[in-house]
């Protein structure tokens, strides 16, 4: 039998009398070109969990020289949020993981928005009715609701499937003519999948391995809705088939749909793609999935880019606006559910493409760690060359209305970049290179500025005024012996000097600061301090 699905299945103990469909599912041939898709619904901003799904799809495709497709699953018009599709596209581009095919990038399999493929789905649903894998159901919402309530009253759950479908209002219990005339009369109907009875279905997932499921627990899911639109299940399978998707890589929340999806492929007689369900991203503390609330509470974003809700105007923080580098975001997302099995943690996108392995993705949930996220950011900032950091810092200064020449900014960056995590940290630790201190930190002033400090600083000002060669080395060679000569402690001079230049007790070597800001500014700041303090 030409089926390689069984190769992926671990041995099972087979129950006699149960129908086995071990080999009835056709799996796509591995020699085919890899085609994967990221298929978000544009219902709001893309959560970082979604970005990770996109990233894993991207890495898998690029490693195997395949195609990464973006398909917008927007069949549920009630949940459509304007701007969400553009947000998804912007987020992928910012992360540096653009799609090869998708909206605006035709690849011969479009359109890539399900709303533009509307007319394709009905015929597929009808095909399943013809082959007796699906049926028309006329049950009204009220009648289904009543039955649901009646079941609940008995402590049971109402399931529409093999055990009751012969008693419900559907085409299985009507003649063809009756069904046709009700449809022609304009009655509302849905098309339901006829899930099989008494079968053990064997499923395979690249990450989770083999699973089996008793089909008796499945309900007859709606494939086509009364409003003329397909449900997610039908549209998703039809499109994956038409777009020749070879691997479906998606979040764990879709694992419960796997049985239905596999059954749909079988019913259509189509080859199924391979499936990989990614682990959930969990809260940093406590149990459960990472949510926006966790981020708000602990002060970190759960979205790649800032998002303004079009209805409420509420703003949600984004990694980009928080000052993260896209390569840091990509690196930390890659490690939420995967690692190479070595000590290596700092990765470029190219490195990830090389080392990423879907089979090494973990089954268990991945705990989100905001501190580790910052650590990745620091590593990636420090990996940048000084010219690049200088460019980023110049943009930052520009937004503050500060324009300085590049050479000067580069020298500042060289002095202070070492401990920076974000570009904004360069400002926090080096703002005094661009403006004189507005206030003197109280505690530092108290400690550094004593009664005899002003005359000492005045004298120092006169000495500095005479210095021609304003290099750090020369300044040090002049000021240090003078302090020695005065017979005051080193700190009695250096501390108020630093306070005058910086406003507090931070910053690199004082002589480096003086050399960089130059003679005029040094003198001006000293005089100002003498006047004010
Ligand atoms: N539209 C689904 C979502 O929003 C796609 C799930 C899948 O990848 O099959 O996640």
PDB file of N, CA and C in Angstrom, residues 393 396-397 400 402 404 408-409 411-413 415-417 420 422-437 501-502 504 506-508 513 516-517 525:
ATOM      1  N   UNK A 393      21.022  55.628  18.032  1.00  0.00           N
ATOM      2  CA  UNK A 393      21.005  56.653  19.077  1.00  0.00           C
ATOM      3  C   UNK A 393      20.740  58.029  18.459  1.00  0.00           C
ATOM      4  N   UNK A 396      17.153  58.346  18.019  1.00  0.00           N
ATOM      5  CA  UNK A 396      16.556  58.581  19.334  1.00  0.00           C
ATOM      6  C   UNK A 396      16.689  60.064  19.715  1.00  0.00           C
ATOM      7  N   UNK A 397      17.893  60.598  19.537  1.00  0.00           N
ATOM      8  CA  UNK A 397      18.150  62.002  19.882  1.00  0.00           C
ATOM      9  C   UNK A 397      17.314  62.931  19.014  1.00  0.00           C
ATOM     10  N   UNK A 400      14.079  63.569  20.216  1.00  0.00           N
ATOM     11  CA  UNK A 400      14.099  64.469  21.373  1.00  0.00           C
ATOM     12  C   UNK A 400      14.406  65.901  20.955  1.00  0.00           C
ATOM     13  N   UNK A 402      17.212  66.795  19.546  1.00  0.00           N
ATOM     14  CA  UNK A 402      18.641  67.081  19.736  1.00  0.00           C
ATOM     15  C   UNK A 402      19.392  66.662  18.478  1.00  0.00           C
ATOM     16  N   UNK A 404      23.134  66.392  16.979  1.00  0.00           N
ATOM     17  CA  UNK A 404      24.566  66.458  17.277  1.00  0.00           C
ATOM     18  C   UNK A 404      25.288  65.815  16.109  1.00  0.00           C
ATOM     19  N   UNK A 408      30.631  63.026  17.234  1.00  0.00           N
ATOM     20  CA  UNK A 408      30.478  63.261  18.668  1.00  0.00           C
ATOM     21  C   UNK A 408      29.643  62.150  19.311  1.00  0.00           C
ATOM     22  N   UNK A 409      28.483  61.829  18.648  1.00  0.00           N
ATOM     23  CA  UNK A 409      27.600  60.787  19.185  1.00  0.00           C
ATOM     24  C   UNK A 409      28.348  59.454  19.232  1.00  0.00           C
ATOM     25  N   UNK A 411      31.476  58.969  19.707  1.00  0.00           N
ATOM     26  CA  UNK A 411      32.424  58.954  20.836  1.00  0.00           C
ATOM     27  C   UNK A 411      31.686  58.726  22.155  1.00  0.00           C
ATOM     28  N   UNK A 412      30.488  59.311  22.258  1.00  0.00           N
ATOM     29  CA  UNK A 412      29.664  59.075  23.461  1.00  0.00           C
ATOM     30  C   UNK A 412      29.306  57.586  23.543  1.00  0.00           C
ATOM     31  N   UNK A 413      28.838  57.049  22.419  1.00  0.00           N
ATOM     32  CA  UNK A 413      28.440  55.637  22.379  1.00  0.00           C
ATOM     33  C   UNK A 413      29.615  54.753  22.808  1.00  0.00           C
ATOM     34  N   UNK A 415      31.970  55.390  24.789  1.00  0.00           N
ATOM     35  CA  UNK A 415      32.220  55.483  26.233  1.00  0.00           C
ATOM     36  C   UNK A 415      31.180  54.764  27.083  1.00  0.00           C
ATOM     37  N   UNK A 416      29.928  54.759  26.642  1.00  0.00           N
ATOM     38  CA  UNK A 416      28.868  54.316  27.562  1.00  0.00           C
ATOM     39  C   UNK A 416      28.060  53.109  27.100  1.00  0.00           C
ATOM     40  N   UNK A 417      28.371  52.539  25.965  1.00  0.00           N
ATOM     41  CA  UNK A 417      27.463  51.503  25.443  1.00  0.00           C
ATOM     42  C   UNK A 417      27.495  50.184  26.221  1.00  0.00           C
ATOM     43  N   UNK A 420      24.485  49.073  28.362  1.00  0.00           N
ATOM     44  CA  UNK A 420      23.138  49.392  27.869  1.00  0.00           C
ATOM     45  C   UNK A 420      22.375  48.143  27.455  1.00  0.00           C
ATOM     46  N   UNK A 422      18.927  48.828  26.291  1.00  0.00           N
ATOM     47  CA  UNK A 422      18.152  49.480  25.242  1.00  0.00           C
ATOM     48  C   UNK A 422      18.888  50.730  24.767  1.00  0.00           C
ATOM     49  N   UNK A 423      18.566  51.191  23.594  1.00  0.00           N
ATOM     50  CA  UNK A 423      19.157  52.442  23.094  1.00  0.00           C
ATOM     51  C   UNK A 423      18.815  53.584  24.057  1.00  0.00           C
ATOM     52  N   UNK A 424      17.601  53.527  24.625  1.00  0.00           N
ATOM     53  CA  UNK A 424      17.189  54.583  25.564  1.00  0.00           C
ATOM     54  C   UNK A 424      18.107  54.643  26.789  1.00  0.00           C
ATOM     55  N   UNK A 425      18.722  53.518  27.135  1.00  0.00           N
ATOM     56  CA  UNK A 425      19.648  53.514  28.287  1.00  0.00           C
ATOM     57  C   UNK A 425      20.836  54.435  28.033  1.00  0.00           C
ATOM     58  N   UNK A 426      21.194  54.590  26.772  1.00  0.00           N
ATOM     59  CA  UNK A 426      22.321  55.465  26.434  1.00  0.00           C
ATOM     60  C   UNK A 426      21.976  56.896  26.838  1.00  0.00           C
ATOM     61  N   UNK A 427      20.712  57.228  26.683  1.00  0.00           N
ATOM     62  CA  UNK A 427      20.268  58.562  27.086  1.00  0.00           C
ATOM     63  C   UNK A 427      20.279  58.681  28.611  1.00  0.00           C
ATOM     64  N   UNK A 428      19.732  57.648  29.276  1.00  0.00           N
ATOM     65  CA  UNK A 428      19.675  57.703  30.739  1.00  0.00           C
ATOM     66  C   UNK A 428      21.069  57.826  31.344  1.00  0.00           C
ATOM     67  N   UNK A 429      22.032  57.123  30.744  1.00  0.00           N
ATOM     68  CA  UNK A 429      23.360  57.174  31.370  1.00  0.00           C
ATOM     69  C   UNK A 429      24.240  58.262  30.760  1.00  0.00           C
ATOM     70  N   UNK A 430      23.817  58.857  29.627  1.00  0.00           N
ATOM     71  CA  UNK A 430      24.704  59.818  28.973  1.00  0.00           C
ATOM     72  C   UNK A 430      24.050  61.122  28.550  1.00  0.00           C
ATOM     73  N   UNK A 431      22.876  61.427  29.144  1.00  0.00           N
ATOM     74  CA  UNK A 431      22.178  62.655  28.746  1.00  0.00           C
ATOM     75  C   UNK A 431      23.042  63.909  28.930  1.00  0.00           C
ATOM     76  N   UNK A 432      23.941  63.879  29.939  1.00  0.00           N
ATOM     77  CA  UNK A 432      24.761  65.069  30.246  1.00  0.00           C
ATOM     78  C   UNK A 432      25.771  65.380  29.140  1.00  0.00           C
ATOM     79  N   UNK A 433      25.928  64.450  28.200  1.00  0.00           N
ATOM     80  CA  UNK A 433      26.803  64.757  27.063  1.00  0.00           C
ATOM     81  C   UNK A 433      26.110  65.712  26.094  1.00  0.00           C
ATOM     82  N   UNK A 434      24.797  65.836  26.261  1.00  0.00           N
ATOM     83  CA  UNK A 434      24.027  66.629  25.305  1.00  0.00           C
ATOM     84  C   UNK A 434      23.372  67.871  25.918  1.00  0.00           C
ATOM     85  N   UNK A 435      23.229  67.870  27.224  1.00  0.00           N
ATOM     86  CA  UNK A 435      22.655  69.057  27.872  1.00  0.00           C
ATOM     87  C   UNK A 435      23.241  69.171  29.277  1.00  0.00           C
ATOM     88  N   UNK A 436      23.351  70.413  29.768  1.00  0.00           N
ATOM     89  CA  UNK A 436      23.933  70.560  31.107  1.00  0.00           C
ATOM     90  C   UNK A 436      22.907  70.095  32.137  1.00  0.00           C
ATOM     91  N   UNK A 437      23.366  69.646  33.296  1.00  0.00           N
ATOM     92  CA  UNK A 437      22.417  69.166  34.305  1.00  0.00           C
ATOM     93  C   UNK A 437      21.432  70.269  34.699  1.00  0.00           C
ATOM     94  N   UNK A 501      29.472  68.552  36.335  1.00  0.00           N
ATOM     95  CA  UNK A 501      29.380  68.185  34.919  1.00  0.00           C
ATOM     96  C   UNK A 501      28.155  67.317  34.622  1.00  0.00           C
ATOM     97  N   UNK A 502      27.848  66.421  35.591  1.00  0.00           N
ATOM     98  CA  UNK A 502      26.846  65.381  35.324  1.00  0.00           C
ATOM     99  C   UNK A 502      25.537  65.633  36.077  1.00  0.00           C
ATOM    100  N   UNK A 504      24.955  64.301  38.945  1.00  0.00           N
ATOM    101  CA  UNK A 504      24.891  63.209  39.921  1.00  0.00           C
ATOM    102  C   UNK A 504      26.193  62.413  39.842  1.00  0.00           C
ATOM    103  N   UNK A 506      27.153  59.643  38.535  1.00  0.00           N
ATOM    104  CA  UNK A 506      27.248  58.553  37.558  1.00  0.00           C
ATOM    105  C   UNK A 506      28.174  58.954  36.411  1.00  0.00           C
ATOM    106  N   UNK A 507      28.339  58.028  35.480  1.00  0.00           N
ATOM    107  CA  UNK A 507      29.054  58.367  34.257  1.00  0.00           C
ATOM    108  C   UNK A 507      30.459  57.799  34.198  1.00  0.00           C
ATOM    109  N   UNK A 508      31.057  57.860  33.033  1.00  0.00           N
ATOM    110  CA  UNK A 508      32.416  57.351  32.862  1.00  0.00           C
ATOM    111  C   UNK A 508      33.451  58.281  33.507  1.00  0.00           C
ATOM    112  N   UNK A 513      34.844  62.690  30.205  1.00  0.00           N
ATOM    113  CA  UNK A 513      33.661  63.545  30.022  1.00  0.00           C
ATOM    114  C   UNK A 513      34.100  64.958  29.619  1.00  0.00           C
ATOM    115  N   UNK A 516      35.362  65.204  26.119  1.00  0.00           N
ATOM    116  CA  UNK A 516      34.315  65.062  25.117  1.00  0.00           C
ATOM    117  C   UNK A 516      33.432  66.305  25.016  1.00  0.00           C
ATOM    118  N   UNK A 517      33.002  66.841  26.146  1.00  0.00           N
ATOM    119  CA  UNK A 517      32.107  68.013  26.039  1.00  0.00           C
ATOM    120  C   UNK A 517      32.902  69.281  25.704  1.00  0.00           C
ATOM    121  N   UNK A 525      29.715  74.768  32.969  1.00  0.00           N
ATOM    122  CA  UNK A 525      29.039  73.938  33.980  1.00  0.00           C
ATOM    123  C   UNK A 525      29.648  74.153  35.372  1.00  0.00           C
TER     124      UNK A 525
END
